[in-house]
Short mmCIF file of C-alpha atoms and ligand atoms in Angstrom, two decimals:
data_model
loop_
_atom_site.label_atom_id
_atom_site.label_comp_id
_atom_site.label_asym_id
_atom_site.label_seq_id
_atom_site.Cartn_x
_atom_site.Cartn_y
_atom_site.Cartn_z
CA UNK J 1 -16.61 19.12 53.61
CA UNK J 2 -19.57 21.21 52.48
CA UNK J 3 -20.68 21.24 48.45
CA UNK J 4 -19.40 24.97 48.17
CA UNK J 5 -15.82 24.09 49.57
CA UNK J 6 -16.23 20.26 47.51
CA UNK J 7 -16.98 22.79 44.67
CA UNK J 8 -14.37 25.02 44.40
CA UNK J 9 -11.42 21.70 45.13
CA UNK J 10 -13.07 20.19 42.51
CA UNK J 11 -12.69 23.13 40.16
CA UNK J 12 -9.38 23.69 41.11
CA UNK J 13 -7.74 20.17 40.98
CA UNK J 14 -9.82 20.00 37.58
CA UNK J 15 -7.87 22.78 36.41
CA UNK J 16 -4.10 22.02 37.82
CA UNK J 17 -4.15 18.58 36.56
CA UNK J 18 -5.19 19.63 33.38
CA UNK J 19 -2.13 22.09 33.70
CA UNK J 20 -0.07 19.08 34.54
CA UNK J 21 -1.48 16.99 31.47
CA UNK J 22 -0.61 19.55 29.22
CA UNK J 23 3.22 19.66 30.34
CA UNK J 24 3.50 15.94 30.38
CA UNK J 25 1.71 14.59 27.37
CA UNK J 26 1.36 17.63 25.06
CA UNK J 27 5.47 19.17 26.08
CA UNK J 28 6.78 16.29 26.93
CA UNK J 29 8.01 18.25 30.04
CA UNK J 30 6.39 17.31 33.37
CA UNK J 31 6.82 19.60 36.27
CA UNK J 32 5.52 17.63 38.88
CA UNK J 33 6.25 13.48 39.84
CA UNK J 34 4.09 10.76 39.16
CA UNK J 35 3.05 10.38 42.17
CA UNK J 36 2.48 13.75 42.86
CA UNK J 37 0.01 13.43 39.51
CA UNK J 38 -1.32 10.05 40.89
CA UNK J 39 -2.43 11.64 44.34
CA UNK J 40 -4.39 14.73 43.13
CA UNK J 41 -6.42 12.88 40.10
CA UNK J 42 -7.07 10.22 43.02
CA UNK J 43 -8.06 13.21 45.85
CA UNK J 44 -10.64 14.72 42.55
CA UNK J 45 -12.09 11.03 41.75
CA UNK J 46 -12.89 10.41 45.74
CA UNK J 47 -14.27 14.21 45.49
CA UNK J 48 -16.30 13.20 42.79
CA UNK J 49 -17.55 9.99 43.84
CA UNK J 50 -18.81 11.62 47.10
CA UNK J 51 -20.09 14.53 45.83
CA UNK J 52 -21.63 13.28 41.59
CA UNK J 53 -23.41 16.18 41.18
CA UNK J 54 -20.25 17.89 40.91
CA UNK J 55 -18.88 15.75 37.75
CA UNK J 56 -18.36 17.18 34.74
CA UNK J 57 -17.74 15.99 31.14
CA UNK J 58 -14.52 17.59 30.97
CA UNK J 59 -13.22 16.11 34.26
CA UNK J 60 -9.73 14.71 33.66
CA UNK J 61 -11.30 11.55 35.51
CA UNK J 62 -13.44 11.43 32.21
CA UNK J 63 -11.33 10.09 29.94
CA UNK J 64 -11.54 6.65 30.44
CA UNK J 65 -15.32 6.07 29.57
CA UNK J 66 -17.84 3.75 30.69
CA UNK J 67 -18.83 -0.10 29.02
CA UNK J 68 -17.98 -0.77 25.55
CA UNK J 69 -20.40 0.25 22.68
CA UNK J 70 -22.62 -2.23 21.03
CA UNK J 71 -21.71 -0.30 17.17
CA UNK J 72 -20.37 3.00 16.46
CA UNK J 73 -22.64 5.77 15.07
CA UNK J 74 -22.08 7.54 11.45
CA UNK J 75 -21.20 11.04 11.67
CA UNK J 76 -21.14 13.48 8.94
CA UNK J 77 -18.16 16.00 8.41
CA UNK J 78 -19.35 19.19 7.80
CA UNK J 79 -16.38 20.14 6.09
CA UNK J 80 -15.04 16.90 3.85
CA UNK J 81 -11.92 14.97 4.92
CA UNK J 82 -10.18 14.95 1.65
CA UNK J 83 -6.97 13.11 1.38
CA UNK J 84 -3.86 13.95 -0.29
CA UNK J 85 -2.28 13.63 -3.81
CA UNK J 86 0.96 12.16 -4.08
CA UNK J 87 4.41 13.55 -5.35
CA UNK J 88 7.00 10.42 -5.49
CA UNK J 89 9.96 12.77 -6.21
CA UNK J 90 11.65 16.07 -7.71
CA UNK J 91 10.36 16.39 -10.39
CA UNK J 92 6.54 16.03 -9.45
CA UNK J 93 7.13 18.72 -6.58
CA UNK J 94 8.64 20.80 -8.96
CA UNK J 95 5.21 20.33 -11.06
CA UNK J 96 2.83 20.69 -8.04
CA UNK J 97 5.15 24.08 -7.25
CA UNK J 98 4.16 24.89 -11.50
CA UNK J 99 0.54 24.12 -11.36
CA UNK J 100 0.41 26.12 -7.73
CA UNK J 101 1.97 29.25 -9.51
CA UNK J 102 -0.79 28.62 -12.76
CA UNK J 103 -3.38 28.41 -10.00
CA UNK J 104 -3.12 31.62 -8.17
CA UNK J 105 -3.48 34.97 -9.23
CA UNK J 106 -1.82 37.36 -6.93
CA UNK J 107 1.57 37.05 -4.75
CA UNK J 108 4.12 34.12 -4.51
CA UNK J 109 3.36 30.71 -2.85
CA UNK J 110 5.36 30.28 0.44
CA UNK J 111 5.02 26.71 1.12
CA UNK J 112 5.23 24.73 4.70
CA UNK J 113 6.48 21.22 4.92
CA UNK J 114 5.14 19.02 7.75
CA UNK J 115 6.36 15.44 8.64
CA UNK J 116 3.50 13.10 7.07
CA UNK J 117 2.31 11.11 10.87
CA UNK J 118 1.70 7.23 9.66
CA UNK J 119 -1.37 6.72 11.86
CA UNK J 120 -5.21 7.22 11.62
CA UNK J 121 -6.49 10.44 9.88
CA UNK J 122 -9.36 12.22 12.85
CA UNK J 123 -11.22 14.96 13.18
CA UNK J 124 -12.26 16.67 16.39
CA UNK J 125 -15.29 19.03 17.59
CA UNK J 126 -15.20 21.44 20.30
CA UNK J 127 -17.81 23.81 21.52
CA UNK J 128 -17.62 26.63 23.65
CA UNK J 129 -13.71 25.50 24.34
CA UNK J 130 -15.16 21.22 25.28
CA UNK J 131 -14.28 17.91 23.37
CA UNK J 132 -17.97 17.11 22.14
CA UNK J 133 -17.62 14.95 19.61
CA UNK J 134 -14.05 13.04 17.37
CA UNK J 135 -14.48 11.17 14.38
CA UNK J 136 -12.58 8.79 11.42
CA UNK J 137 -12.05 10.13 8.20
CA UNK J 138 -14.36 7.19 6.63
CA UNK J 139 -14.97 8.09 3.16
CA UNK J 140 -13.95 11.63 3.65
CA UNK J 141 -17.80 12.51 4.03
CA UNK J 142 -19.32 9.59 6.65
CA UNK J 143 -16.67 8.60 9.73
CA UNK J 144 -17.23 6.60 12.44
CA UNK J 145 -17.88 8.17 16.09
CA UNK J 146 -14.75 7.58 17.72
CA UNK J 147 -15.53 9.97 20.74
CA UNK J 148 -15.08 7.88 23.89
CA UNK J 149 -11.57 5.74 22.25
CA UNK J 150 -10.11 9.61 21.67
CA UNK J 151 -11.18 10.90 25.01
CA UNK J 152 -8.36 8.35 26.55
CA UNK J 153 -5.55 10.10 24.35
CA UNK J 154 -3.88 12.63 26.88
CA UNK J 155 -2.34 14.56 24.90
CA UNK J 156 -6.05 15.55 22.82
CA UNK J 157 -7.19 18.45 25.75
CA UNK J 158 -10.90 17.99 26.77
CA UNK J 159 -10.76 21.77 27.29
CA UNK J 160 -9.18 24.17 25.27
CA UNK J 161 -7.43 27.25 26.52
CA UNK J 162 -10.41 29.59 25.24
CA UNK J 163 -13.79 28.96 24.70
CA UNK J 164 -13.82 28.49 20.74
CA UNK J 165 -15.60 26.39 18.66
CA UNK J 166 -14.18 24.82 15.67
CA UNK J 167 -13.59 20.88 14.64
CA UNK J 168 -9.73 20.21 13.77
CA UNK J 169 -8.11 17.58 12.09
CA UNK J 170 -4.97 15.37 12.96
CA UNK J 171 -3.31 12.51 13.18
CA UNK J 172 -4.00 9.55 16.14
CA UNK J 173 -0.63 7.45 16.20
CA UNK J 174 1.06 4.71 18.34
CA UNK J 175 5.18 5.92 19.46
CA UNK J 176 7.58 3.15 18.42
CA UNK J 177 8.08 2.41 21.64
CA UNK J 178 4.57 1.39 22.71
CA UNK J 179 4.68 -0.62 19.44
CA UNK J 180 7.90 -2.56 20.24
CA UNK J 181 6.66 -2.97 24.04
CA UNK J 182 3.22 -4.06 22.48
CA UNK J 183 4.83 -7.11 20.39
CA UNK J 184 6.70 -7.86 23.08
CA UNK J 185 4.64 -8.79 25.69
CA UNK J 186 2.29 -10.10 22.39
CA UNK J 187 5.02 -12.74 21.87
CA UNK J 188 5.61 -13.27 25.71
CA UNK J 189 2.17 -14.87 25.57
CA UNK J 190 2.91 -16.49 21.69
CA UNK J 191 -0.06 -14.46 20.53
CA UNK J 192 0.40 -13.19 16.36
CA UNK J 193 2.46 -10.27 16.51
CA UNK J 194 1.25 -6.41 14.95
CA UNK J 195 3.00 -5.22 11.49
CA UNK J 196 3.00 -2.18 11.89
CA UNK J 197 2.24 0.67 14.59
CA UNK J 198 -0.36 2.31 12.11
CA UNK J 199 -2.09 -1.04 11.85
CA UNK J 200 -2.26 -0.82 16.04
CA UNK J 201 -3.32 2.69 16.48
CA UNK J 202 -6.18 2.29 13.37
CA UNK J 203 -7.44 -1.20 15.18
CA UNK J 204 -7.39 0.52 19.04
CA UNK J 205 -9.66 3.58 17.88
CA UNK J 206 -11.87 0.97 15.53
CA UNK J 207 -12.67 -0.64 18.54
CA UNK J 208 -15.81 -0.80 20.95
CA UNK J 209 -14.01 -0.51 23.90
CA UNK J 210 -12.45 2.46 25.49
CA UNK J 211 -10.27 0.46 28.17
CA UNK J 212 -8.65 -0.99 25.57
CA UNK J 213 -7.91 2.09 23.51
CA UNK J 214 -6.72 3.35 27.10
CA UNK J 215 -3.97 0.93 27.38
CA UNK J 216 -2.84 1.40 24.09
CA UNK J 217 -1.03 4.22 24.89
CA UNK J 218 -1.72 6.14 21.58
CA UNK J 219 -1.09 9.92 20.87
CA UNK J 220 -1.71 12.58 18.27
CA UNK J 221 -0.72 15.17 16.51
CA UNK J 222 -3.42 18.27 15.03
CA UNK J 223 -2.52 19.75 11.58
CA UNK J 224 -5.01 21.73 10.28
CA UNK J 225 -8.24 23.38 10.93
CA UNK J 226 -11.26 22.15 9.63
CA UNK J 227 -13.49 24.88 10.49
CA UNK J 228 -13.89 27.58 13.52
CA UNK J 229 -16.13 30.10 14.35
CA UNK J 230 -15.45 34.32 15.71
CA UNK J 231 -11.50 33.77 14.87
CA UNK J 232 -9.83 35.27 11.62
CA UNK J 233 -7.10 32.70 10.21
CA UNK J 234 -5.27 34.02 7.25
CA UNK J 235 -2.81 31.41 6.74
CA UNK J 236 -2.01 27.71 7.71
CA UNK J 237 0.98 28.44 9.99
CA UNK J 238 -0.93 31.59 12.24
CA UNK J 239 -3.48 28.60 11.99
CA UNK J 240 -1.11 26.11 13.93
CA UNK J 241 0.14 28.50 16.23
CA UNK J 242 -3.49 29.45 16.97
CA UNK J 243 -4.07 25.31 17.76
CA UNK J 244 -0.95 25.42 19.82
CA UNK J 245 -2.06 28.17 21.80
CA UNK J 246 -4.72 25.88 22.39
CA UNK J 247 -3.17 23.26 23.84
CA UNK J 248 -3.35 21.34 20.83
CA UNK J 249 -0.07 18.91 20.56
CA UNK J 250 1.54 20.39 17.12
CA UNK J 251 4.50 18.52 15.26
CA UNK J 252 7.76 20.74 15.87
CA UNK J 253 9.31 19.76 12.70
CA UNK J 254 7.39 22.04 10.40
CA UNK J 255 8.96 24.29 8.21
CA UNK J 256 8.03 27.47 6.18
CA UNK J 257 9.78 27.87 2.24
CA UNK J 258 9.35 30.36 -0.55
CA UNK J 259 10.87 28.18 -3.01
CA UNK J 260 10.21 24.80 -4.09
CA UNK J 261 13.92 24.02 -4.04
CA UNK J 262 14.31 24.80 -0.47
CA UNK J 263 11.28 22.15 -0.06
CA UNK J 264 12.58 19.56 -2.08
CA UNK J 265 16.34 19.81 0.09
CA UNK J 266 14.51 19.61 3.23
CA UNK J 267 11.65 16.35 2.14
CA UNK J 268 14.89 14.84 0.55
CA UNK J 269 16.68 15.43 4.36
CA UNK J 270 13.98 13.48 5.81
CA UNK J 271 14.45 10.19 3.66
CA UNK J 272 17.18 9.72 5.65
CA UNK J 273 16.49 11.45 9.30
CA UNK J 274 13.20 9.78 10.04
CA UNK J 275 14.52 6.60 11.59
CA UNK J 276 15.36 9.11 14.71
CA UNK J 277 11.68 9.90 15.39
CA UNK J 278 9.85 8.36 17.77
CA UNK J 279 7.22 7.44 15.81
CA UNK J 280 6.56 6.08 12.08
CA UNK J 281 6.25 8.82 9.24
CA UNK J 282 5.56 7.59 5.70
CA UNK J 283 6.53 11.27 3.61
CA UNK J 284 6.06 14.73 4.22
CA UNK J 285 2.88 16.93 3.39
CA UNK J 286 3.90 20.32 1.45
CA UNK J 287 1.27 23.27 1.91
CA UNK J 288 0.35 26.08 0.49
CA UNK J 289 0.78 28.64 3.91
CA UNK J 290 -1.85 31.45 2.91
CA UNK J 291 -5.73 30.63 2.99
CA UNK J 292 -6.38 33.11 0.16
CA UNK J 293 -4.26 30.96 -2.41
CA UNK J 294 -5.96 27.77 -1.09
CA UNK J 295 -8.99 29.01 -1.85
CA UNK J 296 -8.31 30.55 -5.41
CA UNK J 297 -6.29 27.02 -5.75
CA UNK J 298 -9.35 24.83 -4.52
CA UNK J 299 -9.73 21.00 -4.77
CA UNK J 300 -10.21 18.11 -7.22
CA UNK J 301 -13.20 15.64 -6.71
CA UNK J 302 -10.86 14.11 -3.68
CA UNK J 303 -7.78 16.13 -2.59
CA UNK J 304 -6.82 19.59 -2.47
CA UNK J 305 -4.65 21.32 -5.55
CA UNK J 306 -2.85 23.78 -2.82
CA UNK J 307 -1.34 20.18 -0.79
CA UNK J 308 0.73 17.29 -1.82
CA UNK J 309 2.43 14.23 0.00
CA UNK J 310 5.92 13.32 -0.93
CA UNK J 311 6.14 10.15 -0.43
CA UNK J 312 9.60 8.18 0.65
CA UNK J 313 11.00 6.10 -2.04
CA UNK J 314 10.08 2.22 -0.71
CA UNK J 315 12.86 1.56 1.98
CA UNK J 316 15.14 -1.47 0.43
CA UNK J 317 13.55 -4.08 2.89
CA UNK J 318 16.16 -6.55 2.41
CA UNK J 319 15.44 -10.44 3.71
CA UNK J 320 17.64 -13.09 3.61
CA UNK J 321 16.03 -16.06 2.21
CA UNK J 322 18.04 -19.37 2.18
CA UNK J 323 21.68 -17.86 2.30
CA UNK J 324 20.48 -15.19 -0.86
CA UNK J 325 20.31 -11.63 -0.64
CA UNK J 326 16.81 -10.55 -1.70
CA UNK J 327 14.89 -7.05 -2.28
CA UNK J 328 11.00 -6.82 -1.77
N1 LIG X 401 -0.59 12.44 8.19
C1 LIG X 401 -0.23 13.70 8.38
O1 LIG X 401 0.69 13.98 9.15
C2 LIG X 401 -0.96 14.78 7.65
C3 LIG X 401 -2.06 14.44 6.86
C4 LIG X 401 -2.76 15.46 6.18
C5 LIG X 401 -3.91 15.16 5.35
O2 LIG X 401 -4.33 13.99 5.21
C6 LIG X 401 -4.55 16.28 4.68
C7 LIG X 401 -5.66 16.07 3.83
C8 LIG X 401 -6.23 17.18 3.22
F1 LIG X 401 -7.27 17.01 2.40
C9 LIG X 401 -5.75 18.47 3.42
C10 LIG X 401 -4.65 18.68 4.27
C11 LIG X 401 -4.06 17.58 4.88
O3 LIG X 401 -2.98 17.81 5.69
C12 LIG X 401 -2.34 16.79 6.33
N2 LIG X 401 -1.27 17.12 7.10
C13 LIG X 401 -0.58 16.15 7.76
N3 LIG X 401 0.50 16.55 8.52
#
């Protein structure tokens, strides 16, 4: 095979797996077999190994980097990774609804509730449409380079459907299901088992080595913009849709409210519904939808005043301890 036709395989078995990554990890809807996967990422790694000149960053054969890293380096968010205030019930929504309505000066809030991921808090760069560069929250101003441990979650694109630049921000999580197969083969070998799947998905990205991150089988889920560049957003839900357009993976079980009522029915729903997800969430994040309020509404010394996370009352974790019924 000559370079031109090695070339123009390569650029087209780049692009259809990418298609197929995007159905599998990001829809949860494949549309072709495993194996069918398995044979044309192995046809674009032999095409690669016999022709390197023709590798490329974004390859899907990529994300599984090279030897692990002797540190990580420090990298400065350019916008801050703030975290959230809490609301532990009714009443305090109610409030953060009051001091919302003090706070702006033209319109009604509509609010959107999102489920609150219990995972590792990341942000993400892309230029030009390409994964360049993903990153812990840290102190909310210094985060670790994470780059080459993000690369290996599928469902994070390593090229975006246009060629934007912005950095988003999201949450890196392990499913239940990874978890429980995790501990499992963890006490197969008697080896101390993990609490909690936030404790495994925060430990796999803190890590030096990608291959391990790789196995881990972690995903993620993008919820907000951090910055972007030539694109008008005007509020946080044409913002999402914008990321899903993407092919950013976005949490389906957002929800848009104009009064705080409505909000407080559906975070209250969740208390109960969340032991049907997949994956572990510990409250729900209430927004302010439009940018123009967020910005008149601003931020305190660490969070924002236009966001709050309601957080679930403690579950009763009841043990039995000698034959008596305790609750911790
Ligand atoms: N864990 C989460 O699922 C989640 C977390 C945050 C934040 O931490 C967060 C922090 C800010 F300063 C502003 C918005 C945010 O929105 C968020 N939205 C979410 N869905």
């Amino acid at each position: 095979m000559d370079l031109e036709t090695a070339k123009n395989r390569i650029e087209y078995l780049k692009e259809i797996i990418d298609q197929h990554n995007y159905f599998y990890y990001v829809k949860d809807d494949p549309q072709i077999t495993d194996q069918e996967y398995d044979q044309l990422i192995r046809e674009l790694i032999q095409l690669e190994e016999q022709f390197p000149a023709l590798q490329t960053p974004d390859s899907p054969t990529q994300r599984v980097g090279g030897e692990p890293l002797p540190y990580f380096e420090k990298v400065e968010h350019r916008i801050p990774m703030l975290s959230l205030g809490n609301s532990f019930n009714a009443e305090e929504l109610r409030d953060f609804d009051r001091r919302v309505r003090q706070g702006i000066t033209a319109g009604q809030p509509r609010y959107v509730c999102e489920l609150k991921i219990d995972g590792l808090a990341i942000s993400v760069r892309y230029e030009n449409g390409l994964f360049v560069q993903g990153s812990t929250r840290g102190d909310g101003t210094i985060g670790e380079d994470i780059t080459q441990n993000l690369k290996t979650i599928r469902s994070l694109p390593l090229k975006l459907k246009q060629p934007l630049s912005l950095e988003v921000r999201g949450e890196a999580f392990m499913p239940r299901k990874a978890f429980e197969r995790l501990n499992r083969i963890r006490a197969e070998k008697g080896e101390q088992l993990f609490a909690n799947p936030r404790n495994v998905a925060a430990g796999s990205l803190r890590q030096l080595d990608p291959k391990l991150a790789a196995e881990r089988s972690l995903d993620v889920f993008i919820y907000g913009i951090g910055s972007i560049e030539g694109v008008e957003v005007e509020s946080h839900s044409q913002g999402l849709a914008l990321l899903g357009d993407l092919g950013f993976k976005i949490n389906p079980e957002m929800r848009a409210f104009d009064d705080i009522e409505d909000v407080i029915g559906f975070v209250e729903g969740w208390t109960e519904k969340r032991g049907q997800l997949p994956y572990d969430i510990d409250g729900m994040v209430v927004k302010v939808n439009s940018y123009a309020h967020q910005q008149e509404l601003g931020f305190t010394a660490k969070s924002p005043r236009w966001a709050t996370a309601y957080k679930f009352p403690a579950e009763e974790a009841v043990t039995r301890l000698e034959g008596i019924e305790v609750s911790v």
